[in-house]
XYZ file of C-alpha atoms in Angstrom:
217
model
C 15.935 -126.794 -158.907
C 17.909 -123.556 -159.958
C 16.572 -121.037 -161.788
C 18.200 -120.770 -165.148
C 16.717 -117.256 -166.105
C 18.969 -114.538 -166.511
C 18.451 -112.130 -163.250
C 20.841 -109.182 -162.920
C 22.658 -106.837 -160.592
C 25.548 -104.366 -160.974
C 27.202 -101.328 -159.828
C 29.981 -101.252 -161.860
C 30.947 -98.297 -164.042
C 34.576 -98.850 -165.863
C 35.818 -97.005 -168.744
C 38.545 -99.255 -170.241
C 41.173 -97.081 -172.108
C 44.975 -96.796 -171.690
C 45.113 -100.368 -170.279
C 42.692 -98.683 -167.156
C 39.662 -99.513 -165.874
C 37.860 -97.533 -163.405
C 34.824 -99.139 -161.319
C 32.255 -95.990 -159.609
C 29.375 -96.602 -157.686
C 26.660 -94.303 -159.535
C 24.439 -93.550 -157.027
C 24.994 -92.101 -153.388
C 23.375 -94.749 -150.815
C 25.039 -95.575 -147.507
C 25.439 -99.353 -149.255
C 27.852 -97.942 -152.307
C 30.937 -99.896 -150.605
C 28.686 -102.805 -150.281
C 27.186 -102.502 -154.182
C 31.289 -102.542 -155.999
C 34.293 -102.170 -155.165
C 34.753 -98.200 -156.095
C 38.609 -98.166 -156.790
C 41.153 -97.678 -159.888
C 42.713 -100.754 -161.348
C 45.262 -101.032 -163.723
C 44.767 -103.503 -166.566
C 47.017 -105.054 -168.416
C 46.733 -106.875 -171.713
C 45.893 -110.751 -169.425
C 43.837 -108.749 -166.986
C 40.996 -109.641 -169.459
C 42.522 -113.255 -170.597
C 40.822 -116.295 -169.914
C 43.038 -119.827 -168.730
C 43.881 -120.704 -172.263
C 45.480 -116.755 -172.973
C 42.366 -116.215 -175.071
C 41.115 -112.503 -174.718
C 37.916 -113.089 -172.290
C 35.264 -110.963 -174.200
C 32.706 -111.940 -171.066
C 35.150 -109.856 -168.547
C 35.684 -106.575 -171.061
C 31.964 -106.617 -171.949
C 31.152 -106.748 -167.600
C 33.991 -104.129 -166.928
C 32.811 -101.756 -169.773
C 29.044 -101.609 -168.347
C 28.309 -98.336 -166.226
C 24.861 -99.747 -164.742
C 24.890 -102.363 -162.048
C 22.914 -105.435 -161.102
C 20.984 -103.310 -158.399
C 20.521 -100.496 -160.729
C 18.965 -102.734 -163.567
C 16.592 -103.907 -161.140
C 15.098 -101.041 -159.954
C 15.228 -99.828 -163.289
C 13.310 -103.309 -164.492
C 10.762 -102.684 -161.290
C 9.763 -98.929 -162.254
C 8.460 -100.375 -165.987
C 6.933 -104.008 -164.847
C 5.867 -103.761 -161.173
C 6.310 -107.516 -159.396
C 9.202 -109.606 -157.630
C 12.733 -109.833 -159.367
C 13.684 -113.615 -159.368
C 17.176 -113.347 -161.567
C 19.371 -110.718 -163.483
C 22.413 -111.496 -165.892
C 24.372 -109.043 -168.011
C 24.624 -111.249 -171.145
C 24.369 -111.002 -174.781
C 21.062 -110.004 -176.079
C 19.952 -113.471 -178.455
C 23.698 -113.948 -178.507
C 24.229 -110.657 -181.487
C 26.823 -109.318 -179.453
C 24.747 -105.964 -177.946
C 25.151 -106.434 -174.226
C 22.361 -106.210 -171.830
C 20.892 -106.129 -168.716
C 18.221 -109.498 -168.746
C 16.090 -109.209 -165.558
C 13.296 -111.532 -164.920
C 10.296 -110.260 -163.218
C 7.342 -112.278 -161.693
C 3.833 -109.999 -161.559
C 1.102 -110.162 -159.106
C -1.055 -112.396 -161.163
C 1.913 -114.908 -161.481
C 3.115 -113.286 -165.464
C 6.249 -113.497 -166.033
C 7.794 -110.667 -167.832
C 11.862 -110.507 -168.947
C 12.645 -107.045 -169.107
C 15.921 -105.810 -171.047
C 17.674 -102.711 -169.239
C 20.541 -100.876 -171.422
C 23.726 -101.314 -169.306
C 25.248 -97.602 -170.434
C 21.548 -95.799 -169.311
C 19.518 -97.823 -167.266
C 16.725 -97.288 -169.666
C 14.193 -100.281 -170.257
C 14.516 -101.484 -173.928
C 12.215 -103.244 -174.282
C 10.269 -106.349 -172.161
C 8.050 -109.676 -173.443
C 6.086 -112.313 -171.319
C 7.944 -115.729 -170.907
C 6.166 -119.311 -170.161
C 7.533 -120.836 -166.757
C 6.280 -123.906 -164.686
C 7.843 -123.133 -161.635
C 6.115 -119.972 -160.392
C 4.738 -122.290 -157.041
C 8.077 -123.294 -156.407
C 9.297 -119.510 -156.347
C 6.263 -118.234 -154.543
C 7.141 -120.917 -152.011
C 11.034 -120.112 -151.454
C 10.692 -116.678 -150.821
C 7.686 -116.641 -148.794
C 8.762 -114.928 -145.325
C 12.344 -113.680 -146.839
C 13.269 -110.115 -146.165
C 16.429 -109.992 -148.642
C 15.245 -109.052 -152.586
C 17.375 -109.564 -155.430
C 18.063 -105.885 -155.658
C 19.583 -106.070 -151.694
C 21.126 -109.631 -152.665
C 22.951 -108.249 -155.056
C 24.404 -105.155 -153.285
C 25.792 -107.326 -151.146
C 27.525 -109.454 -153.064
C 29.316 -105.947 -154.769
C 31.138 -106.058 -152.114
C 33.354 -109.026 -153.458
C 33.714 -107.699 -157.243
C 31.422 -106.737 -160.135
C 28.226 -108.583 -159.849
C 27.166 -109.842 -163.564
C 24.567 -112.100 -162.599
C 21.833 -112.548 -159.459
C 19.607 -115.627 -159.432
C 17.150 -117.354 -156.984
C 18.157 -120.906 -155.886
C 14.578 -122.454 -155.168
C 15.661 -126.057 -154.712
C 17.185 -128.168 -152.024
C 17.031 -127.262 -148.346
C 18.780 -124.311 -148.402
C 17.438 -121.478 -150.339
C 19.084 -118.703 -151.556
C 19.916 -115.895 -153.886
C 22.926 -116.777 -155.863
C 25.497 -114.213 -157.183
C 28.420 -114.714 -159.872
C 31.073 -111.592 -159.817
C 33.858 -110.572 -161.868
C 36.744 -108.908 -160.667
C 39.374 -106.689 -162.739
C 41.194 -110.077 -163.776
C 38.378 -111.611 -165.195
C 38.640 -114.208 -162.659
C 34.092 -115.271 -161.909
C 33.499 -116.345 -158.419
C 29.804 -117.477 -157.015
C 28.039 -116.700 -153.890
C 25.139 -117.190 -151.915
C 22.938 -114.860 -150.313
C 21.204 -115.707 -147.144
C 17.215 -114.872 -147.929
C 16.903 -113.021 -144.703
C 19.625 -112.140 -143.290
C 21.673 -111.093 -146.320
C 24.950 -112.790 -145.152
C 27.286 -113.628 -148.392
C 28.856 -116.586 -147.908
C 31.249 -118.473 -150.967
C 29.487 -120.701 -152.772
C 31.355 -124.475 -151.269
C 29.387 -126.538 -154.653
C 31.452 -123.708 -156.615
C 34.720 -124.295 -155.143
C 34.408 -128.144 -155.079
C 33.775 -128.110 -158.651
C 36.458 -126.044 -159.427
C 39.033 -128.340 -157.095
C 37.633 -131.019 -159.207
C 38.899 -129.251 -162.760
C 41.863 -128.666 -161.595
C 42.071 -131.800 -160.848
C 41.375 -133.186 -163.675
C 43.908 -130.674 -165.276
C 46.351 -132.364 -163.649
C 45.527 -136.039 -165.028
């Protein structure tokens, strides 16, 4: 069963002005090529469009956020001490603020959603949440070296990561990452648990062969 809590993990920072957008890593680790693509793209007016021409106000709300997915989770870790088992940047109770969402499971099996501000890093605020599937987490990461924070640096490395989550059912477990790159165009990812490897997500693509497909009808 997939988690569907929001988990998160960027390292984007793009200022979006004169039809630019500029992505920097904000912190100096050996892993900042590995955490976002660091490079200046220029954006035109589709760049942030979705299929239909609409203006995609998901892709100008990830570009315009100078924390990343890694950074909200460290940031989520130094207020609620415990395991990070997702991240999203997403609309706070859908009013339009933007924020970091990052899930956190404690020592004594609390769960605690913590909301990081995507300009700062600072914690705004955090409340307990009810979940029935704290076994089934415990379980899928016992003996895995690879934390959210690490899973999502390396997916960075294939666009701005907006959202980092645990996959806890079927066979093979894994962290799952969904990234955004300066078209707007999302792409999903898995995360070996202990090795790290990033691999495309083949459900993903399948299910996007089958709407085009059906585009086609």
């Amino acid at each position: 069963m997939k988690r569907n809590i929001v988990i998160a993990a960027v390292t984007a920072a793009a200022l979006i002005g004169g039809g630019t957008a500029t992505a920097l890593a904000t912190t100096g680790d050996d892993q900042g090529s590995a955490r976002q693509a660091a490079a200046t793209t220029q954006l035109s007016n589709d760049d942030v469009r979705d299929d239909d021409g609409e203006r995609d106000d998901d892709a100008e709300k990830t570009l315009s956020a100078d924390v990343t997915a890694s950074e909200a989770i460290a940031s989520a870790l130094k207020h609620t001490s415990g395991t990070v088992v997702s991240a999203e940047l997403d609309d706070e109770d859908d009013g339009g603020k933007v924020v970091w969402t990052v899930d956190v499971l404690s020592g004594d099996n609390t769960w605690h959603s913590v909301s990081v501000d995507p300009a700062n890093g600072k914690v705004l605020g955090s409340h307990t949440d009810e979940e029935n599937d704290t076994a089934q987490v415990r379980a899928a990461l016992k003996g895995s070296s690879v934390t959210a924070e690490e899973a999502a640096k390396a997916a960075a490395g294939k666009g701005v990561v907006t959202s980092v989550d645990l996959d806890d059912g079927g066979k093979n477990k894994s962290w799952e990452a969904e990234t955004r790159k300066s078209g707007g165009a999302e792409q999903d990812w898995k995360i070996d648990l202990t090795s790290g490897k990033v691999t495309a997500d083949r459900a993903d693509a399948r299910d996007d062969d089958a709407d085009d497909a059906d585009d086609q009808d």
